[in-house]
Short mmCIF file of C-alpha atoms in Angstrom, two decimals:
data_model
loop_
_atom_site.label_atom_id
_atom_site.label_comp_id
_atom_site.label_asym_id
_atom_site.label_seq_id
_atom_site.Cartn_x
_atom_site.Cartn_y
_atom_site.Cartn_z
CA MET A 1 -20.82 -25.89 116.27
CA ILE A 2 -23.18 -24.02 113.68
CA HIS A 3 -19.57 -21.62 113.41
CA THR A 4 -17.45 -24.34 112.22
CA GLN A 5 -19.71 -25.48 109.87
CA GLN A 6 -20.42 -21.60 108.74
CA SER A 7 -16.39 -21.00 108.24
CA HIS A 8 -16.41 -24.44 106.65
CA ARG A 9 -19.18 -23.21 104.08
CA LEU A 10 -17.22 -19.80 103.78
CA ARG A 11 -13.65 -21.62 102.91
CA ILE A 12 -15.58 -24.28 99.95
CA ALA A 13 -16.85 -21.14 98.45
CA ILE A 14 -13.38 -19.60 98.68
CA PHE A 15 -12.14 -21.88 96.83
CA ALA A 16 -14.51 -22.28 94.53
CA LEU A 17 -14.52 -18.48 93.25
CA VAL A 18 -10.58 -19.20 92.97
CA LEU A 19 -10.72 -22.03 90.85
CA ALA A 20 -13.85 -19.95 89.02
CA LEU A 21 -11.24 -17.04 88.05
CA ALA A 22 -8.33 -19.11 87.10
CA GLY A 23 -10.75 -21.15 84.53
CA ILE A 24 -11.49 -17.74 83.15
CA ILE A 25 -7.91 -15.75 83.58
CA ALA A 26 -5.69 -19.31 82.27
CA PRO A 27 -6.68 -18.95 78.48
CA VAL A 28 -6.31 -15.62 78.48
CA PHE A 29 -2.53 -16.94 79.06
CA LEU A 30 -2.88 -19.57 77.47
CA LEU A 31 -4.56 -19.23 74.30
CA PRO A 32 -2.27 -16.89 72.55
CA GLY A 33 0.78 -19.16 72.71
CA MET A 34 -1.37 -21.79 71.25
CA ALA A 35 -3.18 -19.44 68.72
CA ARG A 36 0.83 -18.60 67.61
CA ALA A 37 1.46 -22.49 67.22
CA GLN A 38 -1.59 -22.36 64.90
CA THR A 39 -1.17 -19.73 63.18
CA ALA A 40 -0.36 -20.65 58.46
CA SER A 41 2.53 -19.06 56.45
CA SER A 42 2.56 -18.36 52.93
CA ASN A 43 5.32 -19.08 50.65
CA PRO A 44 5.87 -16.19 49.33
CA PRO A 45 5.06 -14.02 51.59
CA SER A 46 3.19 -11.88 49.39
CA LEU A 47 2.39 -11.22 45.80
CA THR A 48 3.90 -9.05 43.11
CA VAL A 49 2.72 -8.74 38.74
CA ALA A 50 3.85 -7.06 36.31
CA GLY A 51 1.39 -7.00 33.10
CA THR A 52 0.10 -4.65 29.94
CA LEU A 53 -3.57 -3.11 29.74
CA GLY A 54 -4.71 -5.84 27.38
CA ASP A 55 -2.65 -8.61 28.44
CA PRO A 56 -3.85 -12.43 28.67
CA PRO A 57 -5.25 -12.87 32.16
CA GLN A 58 -1.54 -14.29 34.40
CA GLU A 59 -1.56 -16.93 37.59
CA ARG A 60 0.44 -17.17 40.93
CA ILE A 61 0.52 -19.70 43.32
CA LEU A 62 1.00 -19.48 46.84
CA PHE A 63 1.70 -21.89 49.73
CA ILE A 64 -0.32 -21.91 52.47
CA SER A 65 0.90 -24.22 55.04
CA ALA A 66 0.44 -25.02 58.97
CA ALA A 67 1.39 -27.07 61.78
CA THR A 68 -2.15 -28.19 62.56
CA PRO A 69 -5.14 -29.15 60.05
CA ILE A 70 -6.54 -26.85 58.28
CA SER A 71 -10.37 -26.97 57.18
CA GLY A 72 -12.74 -24.74 56.62
CA ALA A 73 -10.75 -21.98 54.57
CA GLU A 74 -11.98 -18.69 52.68
CA ALA A 75 -9.74 -16.08 50.99
CA LEU A 76 -11.42 -12.59 50.89
CA ILE A 77 -10.25 -10.10 49.24
CA SER A 78 -9.93 -6.25 49.39
CA ASP A 79 -9.66 -3.89 46.92
CA PHE A 80 -7.04 -2.40 44.96
CA VAL A 81 -6.22 1.29 45.33
CA ARG A 82 -3.73 2.66 43.13
CA THR A 83 -0.98 4.16 44.80
CA ASP A 84 -2.06 8.03 44.21
CA ASN A 85 -4.88 7.51 45.41
CA ALA A 86 -6.25 8.42 42.37
CA ALA A 87 -8.35 4.61 41.07
CA THR A 88 -9.92 1.95 42.92
CA ILE A 89 -10.67 -1.89 41.26
CA SER A 90 -13.07 -4.59 42.64
CA GLY A 91 -12.12 -7.88 41.16
CA LEU A 92 -8.53 -7.45 40.13
CA ILE A 93 -7.76 -11.17 41.08
CA THR A 94 -9.40 -14.07 41.40
CA VAL A 95 -8.53 -17.16 43.52
CA THR A 96 -9.46 -20.68 43.29
CA PRO A 97 -11.88 -22.77 45.66
CA LEU A 98 -10.19 -23.79 48.67
CA PRO A 99 -11.18 -27.51 50.06
CA ALA A 100 -13.09 -28.26 53.10
CA ARG A 101 -9.99 -29.74 55.38
CA VAL A 102 -6.31 -29.71 54.48
CA GLU A 103 -4.29 -32.07 56.92
CA ALA A 104 -0.77 -31.05 59.13
CA GLY A 105 2.16 -30.09 56.41
CA ARG A 106 -0.04 -30.46 53.50
CA PRO A 107 0.30 -27.53 52.20
CA LEU A 108 -2.53 -26.22 50.47
CA THR A 109 -2.16 -24.34 46.88
CA LEU A 110 -3.95 -21.30 46.65
CA THR A 111 -4.07 -20.19 42.88
CA VAL A 112 -4.18 -16.39 41.89
CA THR A 113 -5.89 -15.40 38.82
CA VAL A 114 -4.76 -11.05 37.78
CA SER A 115 -6.87 -9.92 34.56
CA PHE A 116 -5.90 -6.74 33.04
CA ALA A 117 -8.73 -6.53 31.09
CA ASN A 118 -10.47 -3.74 32.80
CA ALA A 119 -7.59 -2.04 34.91
CA ARG A 120 -6.10 0.98 34.52
CA SER A 121 -2.61 2.12 34.19
CA GLY A 122 -0.82 2.03 37.72
CA ALA A 123 0.49 0.52 41.00
CA TYR A 124 -2.11 -0.74 42.60
CA ASN A 125 -1.36 -2.22 46.61
CA GLY A 126 -4.57 -4.99 48.00
CA THR A 127 -4.71 -8.36 50.08
CA ILE A 128 -5.87 -11.60 50.17
CA TRP A 129 -7.29 -12.81 53.48
CA LEU A 130 -7.60 -16.20 54.22
CA ASN A 131 -9.47 -17.04 57.28
CA TYR A 132 -9.65 -20.46 58.34
CA ASP A 133 -10.20 -22.50 61.62
CA ALA A 134 -6.74 -24.61 63.21
CA ASP A 135 -8.24 -27.28 65.54
CA GLY A 136 -11.41 -25.71 65.57
CA LEU A 137 -9.54 -22.02 66.59
CA PRO A 138 -10.30 -19.24 64.23
CA SER A 139 -7.48 -17.76 62.75
CA SER A 140 -6.20 -15.98 59.45
CA LEU A 141 -3.59 -15.21 57.18
CA GLN A 142 -2.88 -11.77 55.69
CA ILE A 143 -1.78 -12.02 51.88
CA PRO A 144 0.25 -8.51 50.68
CA VAL A 145 -0.55 -7.89 46.45
CA THR A 146 1.51 -5.71 44.25
CA VAL A 147 0.01 -5.21 40.34
CA THR A 148 1.75 -2.74 38.20
CA ILE A 149 0.09 -2.11 35.11
CA LYS A 150 1.38 -0.32 31.23
CA ASP A 151 0.05 1.05 28.61
CA PRO A 152 0.47 -1.40 25.75
CA PRO A 153 3.62 -0.71 23.12
CA GLY A 154 2.13 0.55 20.24
CA PRO A 155 0.76 4.09 21.00
CA PRO A 156 3.85 4.63 23.34
CA PHE A 157 5.82 3.94 19.84
CA PHE A 158 3.55 5.41 17.29
CA ALA A 159 3.74 9.10 20.03
CA LEU A 160 8.00 8.77 19.86
CA ILE A 161 7.40 8.51 15.99
CA GLY A 162 5.00 11.50 16.09
CA GLY A 163 7.35 13.88 17.96
CA VAL A 164 10.29 12.65 15.13
CA ALA A 165 7.71 13.00 12.24
CA VAL A 166 7.18 16.90 13.69
CA ALA A 167 10.46 17.63 14.37
CA ALA A 168 10.95 16.86 10.53
CA LEU A 169 8.40 18.63 9.27
CA ILE A 170 9.27 21.98 11.18
CA SER A 171 13.24 20.94 10.20
CA THR A 172 12.43 20.59 5.84
CA TYR A 173 9.38 23.51 6.54
CA LEU A 174 12.45 25.92 7.54
CA GLY A 175 15.45 24.82 6.14
CA GLY A 176 13.43 24.28 2.09
CA GLY A 177 11.35 27.01 1.99
CA ARG A 178 13.83 29.10 -0.42
CA GLN A 179 14.23 25.82 -2.20
CA ARG A 180 9.99 25.29 -2.33
CA ASP A 181 10.20 29.38 -2.99
CA ASP A 182 12.39 28.94 -6.06
CA LEU A 183 11.04 25.96 -7.12
CA ALA A 184 7.22 26.83 -7.45
CA VAL A 185 8.39 30.63 -9.51
CA ARG A 186 10.44 28.03 -12.44
CA ILE A 187 7.01 25.51 -12.85
CA GLU A 188 5.26 28.30 -12.87
CA ARG A 189 7.41 29.98 -16.17
CA LEU A 190 7.65 26.57 -17.34
CA ALA A 191 3.94 26.10 -18.03
CA ALA A 192 3.63 30.11 -19.20
CA ARG A 193 6.37 28.00 -22.15
CA VAL A 194 3.45 25.08 -22.62
CA THR A 195 1.13 27.32 -22.98
CA ALA A 196 2.90 29.65 -25.25
CA ALA A 197 4.91 26.85 -27.42
CA SER A 198 2.44 26.81 -30.79
CA GLY A 199 1.97 23.00 -32.81
CA LEU A 200 2.67 21.01 -30.10
CA PRO A 201 1.29 18.15 -29.72
CA ASP A 202 -2.22 17.83 -27.90
CA ALA A 203 -1.40 14.38 -26.24
CA VAL A 204 2.57 16.29 -25.38
CA ARG A 205 0.75 19.66 -24.47
CA ARG A 206 -1.58 17.48 -21.63
CA ALA A 207 1.91 15.33 -20.67
CA LEU A 208 3.31 18.71 -19.87
CA ARG A 209 0.73 19.79 -17.80
CA GLN A 210 0.20 16.68 -16.11
CA ARG A 211 3.72 16.61 -15.17
CA LEU A 212 4.18 20.39 -14.18
CA ASN A 213 0.63 20.39 -11.89
CA LEU A 214 2.45 16.67 -10.20
CA ALA A 215 5.59 18.63 -9.26
CA ASP A 216 3.12 22.03 -7.64
CA ALA A 217 1.17 19.08 -6.17
CA LEU A 218 4.82 17.95 -4.43
CA VAL A 219 5.85 21.42 -3.51
CA ARG A 220 3.13 21.82 -2.06
CA SER A 221 3.15 18.96 0.36
CA GLY A 222 6.77 19.21 0.45
CA LYS A 223 8.54 16.87 -1.34
CA LEU A 224 10.83 18.68 -3.05
CA GLU A 225 13.13 16.36 -4.11
CA GLU A 226 10.16 14.26 -6.27
CA ALA A 227 8.82 18.20 -7.17
CA GLN A 228 12.33 18.95 -9.00
CA ARG A 229 12.29 15.18 -10.64
CA GLU A 230 8.81 15.77 -12.06
CA TYR A 231 10.24 19.44 -12.89
CA ASP A 232 12.98 18.31 -14.68
CA GLU A 233 11.08 15.25 -16.49
CA ALA A 234 8.95 17.96 -17.87
CA GLU A 235 11.96 20.48 -19.63
CA GLN A 236 13.32 17.83 -20.70
CA LEU A 237 10.11 16.88 -22.61
CA LEU A 238 9.53 20.65 -23.61
CA THR A 239 12.51 20.90 -24.93
CA ARG A 240 12.97 17.76 -26.79
CA TRP A 241 9.42 18.31 -28.63
CA LEU A 242 10.35 21.76 -28.97
CA GLY A 243 13.08 20.93 -32.03
CA TRP A 244 11.17 17.83 -33.14
CA LEU A 245 8.18 20.57 -34.36
CA GLU A 246 9.17 20.64 -37.71
CA SER A 247 9.14 16.87 -38.08
CA TRP A 248 5.71 16.16 -35.96
CA ARG A 249 4.31 18.50 -38.51
CA ALA A 250 5.26 16.38 -41.66
CA LEU A 251 4.52 13.09 -39.53
CA LYS A 252 1.13 14.12 -38.58
CA ALA A 253 -0.13 15.34 -42.07
CA GLN A 254 0.97 11.36 -43.28
CA ILE A 255 -0.99 10.65 -39.71
CA ASP A 256 -3.47 12.37 -40.49
CA ARG A 257 -3.78 11.00 -44.46
CA VAL A 258 -3.56 7.15 -42.97
CA ARG A 259 -7.24 8.10 -41.43
CA THR A 260 -8.68 8.95 -44.45
CA LEU A 261 -7.45 5.52 -46.87
CA LEU A 262 -9.52 4.16 -44.69
CA SER A 263 -12.75 4.80 -42.53
CA PRO A 264 -15.63 3.53 -40.70
CA ASP A 265 -19.18 4.28 -41.31
CA ALA A 266 -21.58 6.11 -39.07
CA GLN A 267 -22.09 2.66 -37.69
CA GLY A 268 -18.44 2.24 -37.02
CA ARG A 269 -18.36 -0.46 -40.20
CA PRO A 270 -16.74 -2.05 -40.68
CA ALA A 271 -14.92 -3.28 -37.40
CA TYR A 272 -11.73 -3.07 -38.92
CA ALA A 273 -11.54 0.06 -40.25
CA ALA A 274 -13.06 1.77 -36.58
CA ALA A 275 -10.27 -0.38 -34.77
CA VAL A 276 -7.60 1.10 -37.24
CA HIS A 277 -8.88 4.34 -35.66
CA ARG A 278 -8.66 3.98 -32.92
CA ARG A 279 -5.17 2.63 -33.34
CA LEU A 280 -4.09 6.07 -34.64
CA ASP A 281 -5.61 7.42 -31.37
CA GLN A 282 -3.19 5.50 -29.55
CA ILE A 283 -0.46 6.20 -31.54
CA GLU A 284 -0.90 9.93 -30.97
CA GLU A 285 -1.63 9.64 -27.66
CA SER A 286 2.18 8.15 -27.39
CA VAL A 287 3.99 10.33 -28.69
CA PRO A 288 4.80 12.17 -24.98
CA ALA A 289 6.61 8.45 -24.00
CA ALA A 290 8.63 8.14 -27.75
CA ASP A 291 12.54 8.88 -27.61
CA ASP A 292 13.14 8.90 -31.46
CA LEU A 293 9.51 9.92 -34.22
CA SER A 294 11.04 7.15 -35.79
CA VAL A 295 9.51 4.91 -33.27
CA VAL A 296 5.93 6.86 -34.43
CA GLN A 297 7.10 6.33 -37.79
CA ASN A 298 7.39 2.19 -37.31
CA GLU A 299 4.07 2.14 -35.70
CA LEU A 300 2.87 4.38 -37.96
CA ASN A 301 3.97 1.84 -41.14
CA ALA A 302 2.65 -1.02 -39.27
CA VAL A 303 -0.85 0.60 -39.81
CA ILE A 304 -0.52 1.17 -43.49
CA GLU A 305 0.57 -2.89 -43.87
CA GLN A 306 -2.78 -3.53 -42.09
CA ILE A 307 -4.55 -0.79 -44.19
CA ASN A 308 -3.13 -2.63 -47.55
CA ALA A 309 -4.17 -5.88 -46.69
CA PHE A 310 -7.44 -5.04 -45.29
CA LEU A 311 -7.93 -2.90 -48.90
CA ASP A 312 -6.79 -6.19 -50.88
CA LEU A 313 -9.16 -8.41 -48.93
CA ILE A 314 -12.91 -6.24 -49.52
CA THR A 315 -11.37 -5.63 -53.66
CA ARG A 316 -11.08 -9.01 -53.91
CA HIS A 317 -14.30 -10.21 -52.25
CA LYS A 318 -16.02 -7.40 -54.61
CA ASN A 319 -14.11 -9.00 -57.76
CA LEU A 320 -16.30 -12.37 -56.60
CA GLN A 321 -19.75 -10.39 -56.85
CA THR A 322 -18.67 -8.94 -60.46
CA ILE A 323 -17.81 -12.21 -61.42
CA LEU A 324 -20.83 -14.45 -60.32
CA ASP A 325 -22.86 -10.96 -62.49
CA ALA A 326 -21.01 -12.20 -65.16
CA THR A 327 -21.41 -15.70 -65.30
CA SER A 328 -23.46 -17.88 -67.39
CA LEU A 329 -25.82 -19.53 -64.15
CA THR A 330 -29.17 -19.07 -63.72
CA PRO A 331 -30.80 -17.17 -60.73
CA THR A 332 -31.77 -20.15 -58.81
CA GLU A 333 -27.75 -21.41 -59.17
CA LYS A 334 -26.15 -18.23 -58.19
CA SER A 335 -27.76 -17.67 -55.06
CA SER A 336 -25.86 -20.86 -53.53
CA TYR A 337 -22.47 -18.60 -54.36
CA GLN A 338 -24.29 -15.47 -53.63
CA ALA A 339 -25.17 -16.98 -50.02
CA GLN A 340 -21.31 -17.90 -50.13
CA ILE A 341 -20.06 -13.97 -50.71
CA ASP A 342 -22.55 -12.54 -48.71
CA HIS A 343 -21.49 -14.45 -45.08
CA LEU A 344 -17.86 -13.45 -46.38
CA ARG A 345 -18.50 -10.05 -46.19
CA ARG A 346 -20.17 -10.55 -42.90
CA GLN A 347 -17.08 -11.92 -42.04
CA ILE A 348 -15.14 -9.14 -43.27
CA ASP A 349 -17.06 -7.09 -41.28
CA MET A 350 -16.28 -8.52 -38.79
CA LEU A 351 -12.44 -9.03 -38.90
CA LEU A 352 -10.33 -7.11 -36.38
CA PRO A 353 -6.52 -5.34 -37.81
CA GLU A 354 -4.67 -8.31 -34.98
CA ALA A 355 -6.67 -11.03 -37.61
CA ALA A 356 -4.42 -9.53 -40.25
CA ASN A 357 -0.66 -10.55 -41.80
CA ASP A 358 -0.84 -13.91 -42.07
CA ALA A 359 -3.30 -14.28 -38.60
CA PRO A 360 -5.58 -17.43 -38.96
CA ASN A 361 -9.09 -15.91 -39.19
CA TYR A 362 -7.49 -13.15 -42.27
CA GLN A 363 -5.84 -16.55 -43.68
CA LYS A 364 -8.80 -18.56 -43.38
CA ILE A 365 -11.05 -15.63 -45.32
CA SER A 366 -8.09 -14.69 -47.84
CA ASP A 367 -8.13 -18.81 -48.75
CA GLU A 368 -11.97 -18.63 -48.77
CA ILE A 369 -12.29 -16.24 -51.82
CA ALA A 370 -9.25 -16.94 -53.59
CA SER A 371 -10.95 -20.63 -53.89
CA LEU A 372 -14.14 -18.92 -54.76
CA ASN A 373 -12.84 -16.93 -57.41
CA THR A 374 -10.91 -19.50 -59.10
CA THR A 375 -15.01 -21.42 -58.55
CA LEU A 376 -16.89 -19.30 -60.36
CA LYS A 377 -14.28 -18.36 -63.31
CA GLY A 378 -15.16 -21.62 -63.88
CA PHE A 379 -18.59 -20.89 -64.86
CA LEU A 380 -17.97 -17.68 -67.39
CA PRO A 381 -19.05 -17.89 -71.09
CA ARG A 382 -16.94 -19.31 -73.74
CA GLY A 383 -14.10 -16.82 -75.16
CA ALA A 384 -14.50 -14.40 -71.68
CA PRO A 385 -10.91 -14.39 -70.91
CA GLU A 386 -10.08 -14.40 -67.21
CA SER A 387 -7.37 -11.62 -67.36
CA ALA A 388 -7.77 -10.08 -70.77
CA LEU A 389 -10.56 -7.42 -69.29
CA LEU A 390 -11.79 -7.47 -72.49
CA ALA A 391 -13.71 -3.65 -71.86
CA THR A 392 -12.89 -0.75 -69.87
CA ARG A 393 -15.12 1.04 -67.35
CA SER A 394 -15.62 3.88 -69.24
CA GLY A 395 -15.53 2.29 -73.23
CA GLN A 396 -18.12 0.06 -75.12
CA ALA A 397 -17.03 -3.49 -75.81
CA THR A 398 -16.23 -5.40 -79.03
CA VAL A 399 -18.16 -8.54 -77.81
CA PRO A 400 -21.80 -8.96 -75.93
CA ALA A 401 -21.80 -7.69 -72.30
CA ALA A 402 -22.41 -10.58 -70.60
CA ALA A 403 -18.77 -12.00 -72.00
CA LEU A 404 -16.66 -9.11 -70.40
CA VAL A 405 -15.28 -9.38 -66.79
CA ILE A 406 -13.08 -7.10 -65.22
CA GLU A 407 -11.60 -7.48 -61.65
CA GLU A 408 -9.81 -4.44 -59.87
CA ILE A 409 -6.72 -3.88 -58.27
CA ALA A 410 -6.71 -3.42 -54.78
CA PRO A 411 -5.42 0.35 -54.24
CA GLN A 412 -1.73 0.30 -52.22
CA PHE A 413 -0.24 2.80 -50.00
CA THR A 414 3.90 2.64 -49.96
CA ARG A 415 5.22 3.27 -46.38
CA LEU A 416 7.30 6.18 -45.31
CA ALA A 417 10.48 6.60 -44.80
CA MET A 418 10.95 9.81 -43.24
CA GLU A 419 14.41 11.13 -41.77
CA PHE A 420 13.77 12.77 -38.46
CA PRO A 421 16.24 14.24 -36.14
CA SER A 422 17.76 11.48 -33.26
CA ARG A 423 17.40 12.92 -29.36
CA ALA A 424 20.49 14.45 -28.28
CA ARG A 425 21.00 13.77 -25.18
CA ASP A 426 20.05 15.98 -22.57
CA THR A 427 22.40 17.62 -20.44
CA THR A 428 20.45 17.45 -17.70
CA GLU A 429 21.05 13.17 -17.72
CA GLN A 430 24.42 14.01 -17.50
CA THR A 431 23.84 15.85 -14.01
CA ALA A 432 22.98 13.37 -10.59
CA ALA A 433 19.78 14.11 -9.12
CA ALA A 434 21.18 16.24 -6.70
CA GLY A 435 23.18 18.30 -8.94
CA PHE A 436 26.75 16.87 -9.07
CA PRO A 437 28.46 16.44 -11.99
CA VAL A 438 29.09 12.53 -13.20
CA ASN A 439 32.50 13.38 -12.67
CA LEU A 440 32.06 13.28 -8.72
CA PRO A 441 30.34 10.19 -8.00
CA TRP A 442 31.83 10.83 -4.10
CA ALA A 443 29.79 13.93 -3.37
CA ARG A 444 26.83 11.62 -3.37
CA ILE A 445 27.59 8.81 -2.26
CA ARG A 446 28.46 11.32 0.90
CA LEU A 447 25.17 12.68 1.18
CA TYR A 448 23.62 9.54 0.72
CA GLY A 449 25.32 7.97 2.80
CA PHE A 450 24.85 11.07 5.83
CA ARG A 451 20.91 11.15 4.88
CA LEU A 452 20.99 7.29 6.05
CA ALA A 453 23.62 7.84 9.01
CA GLN A 454 20.69 10.43 9.72
CA PHE A 455 17.92 8.03 9.87
CA LEU A 456 19.87 5.30 11.11
CA ILE A 457 20.56 7.84 14.28
CA LEU A 458 17.26 9.57 14.88
CA ILE A 459 15.12 5.57 14.57
CA THR A 460 17.05 3.08 15.86
CA LEU A 461 19.29 4.83 18.18
CA TRP A 462 17.54 8.15 19.98
CA GLY A 463 15.03 6.46 18.98
CA TRP A 464 15.36 3.39 20.77
CA THR A 465 16.91 5.05 23.36
CA GLY A 466 13.54 7.22 24.68
CA TYR A 467 11.53 4.43 23.81
CA ASN A 468 13.85 2.10 26.40
CA GLU A 469 14.03 4.52 29.00
CA LEU A 470 10.82 5.55 28.93
CA TYR A 471 8.29 3.01 28.13
CA ILE A 472 9.92 -0.22 28.93
CA GLN A 473 11.56 1.08 32.15
CA ASN A 474 8.45 2.71 33.23
CA PRO A 475 5.93 -0.73 34.75
CA THR A 476 3.13 1.96 35.15
CA PHE A 477 3.69 3.63 32.00
CA GLY A 478 0.09 5.63 31.13
CA SER A 479 -1.13 6.63 35.05
CA GLU A 480 0.11 9.81 34.19
CA TRP A 481 -1.12 10.23 30.51
CA LEU A 482 -0.47 13.44 30.18
CA SER A 483 2.94 13.24 31.64
CA ASN A 484 4.07 10.05 29.96
CA TYR A 485 3.33 11.30 26.48
CA PHE A 486 4.38 14.24 26.43
CA THR A 487 7.23 13.42 27.27
CA LEU A 488 7.84 10.82 24.84
CA ILE A 489 6.50 13.10 21.96
CA ALA A 490 9.19 15.90 23.38
CA TRP A 491 11.64 13.01 23.26
CA GLY A 492 11.56 12.32 19.50
CA PHE A 493 11.24 16.46 18.82
CA THR A 494 14.69 17.00 20.33
CA SER A 495 15.51 14.51 17.75
CA GLU A 496 15.73 17.05 15.24
CA ALA A 497 19.37 18.62 17.28
CA ALA A 498 21.10 15.17 15.85
CA ARG A 499 19.74 16.14 12.67
CA ALA A 500 21.46 19.23 13.02
CA THR A 501 24.74 18.28 13.89
CA PHE A 502 25.06 16.08 11.38
CA THR A 503 24.17 18.57 8.54
CA ASN A 504 26.62 20.68 9.83
CA LEU A 505 29.26 18.18 9.66
CA ALA A 506 28.37 17.29 6.46
CA GLY A 507 28.23 20.64 5.27
CA ARG A 508 31.75 20.99 6.89
CA LEU A 509 33.14 18.38 4.65
CA GLY A 510 31.60 20.47 1.13
CA VAL A 511 28.89 18.23 1.19
CA THR A 512 25.20 20.66 0.21
CA VAL A 513 22.72 18.91 1.90
CA GLU A 514 19.08 19.61 0.65
CA GLN A 515 16.18 19.91 3.42
#
């Protein structure tokens, strides 16, 4: 009996042990199948983003879906490592907060934001880990992310242009050395002629030196065409004035004479005289630009007319005082008229040449003088004729002094009427800027056409091809800074080969292309 009970207990214990082992082993085989059934998926399964340094942040949307409810979702972002392992970036991307629970069949929206603010150029790889619970079972989803970043377009463009510029400068230096040296020697010789030429107006000599100094500076900076133009203009100016020297001496003597007709005092009064002298200085300073000395003479005649008008005005004003002194008015009566005369004098002192010749200010003063002159003559003693001029300046009067009145006449200076040689057309003006006669316009047209073609090929075709191939088509431009930029500069530098090709072609067509 006791043996039977022990056997029964043993069978129960073995059965319990089998059930326990089944409870432990069954989940091992069943759980993977259950987990696989509950694993979420991403659409798209991976993410690729391309941008440029300094670009605004970009957003991408991922749709996460699962057959079972999702809860407790959490996104973890790994560091992003550049493909060459030369750089690692944290915080390159961010994701929006996830909802606490998403029902089965409803996609979970995951918004990914990529920032290019603190990145470096290159291709970076990273992972978004999405951890969640599906029906109480923990699970995770990995989403690979690739971000490619390149430098902004400005620096590569200027690197390419810099290569073109360096090639052009070297070509200009090598090809234009002889022309530059020849032009520098001719500038030096012309400067010596300017120094040795006697009788040139100071303004012309200064203008010549300024042009030659500018030409020399342009030669030193390699701007040979501009330097040649300045030299040609200086040579034409010197040649023209060497032919005008005799005529200029005569005209300069007249300018000096006109200066003596009306001179201001030490305080610059009257203002009219000071303005006339400034105008004469301006005329002398403008002679380098004169195409004909007749133009200078006409300007000088205008000044003479202004002087004559002013001398007439001050002489008539002076006569007012003479007439007032000869009137029979009492001192008290004379004081009011004296005040008018003094006021007119102050107005005359402030008059400027621009107010003469029927201008309002001049005409107003002239009318007031004429009116006052007529009024004062009405107070002359009887028997004192207005225009008989009863005495001379040095002789004795035949009637009492109070009855005498003498009105002076203003000096008037005649206009200049000198004959000057007309300006001969410079032979250099009959030659085109590049040295071609006027009767060969097609040579100049071909020259400019080929120069334009060179520019278009170098900048538009050759330059754009290099920019497109080396920068636009390279999504990680700038990751290898030295190599990327040096290649761009070298590409631009090789543009000299294209320039040489077109220069040789132009030479075969009979056009001399100056570098």
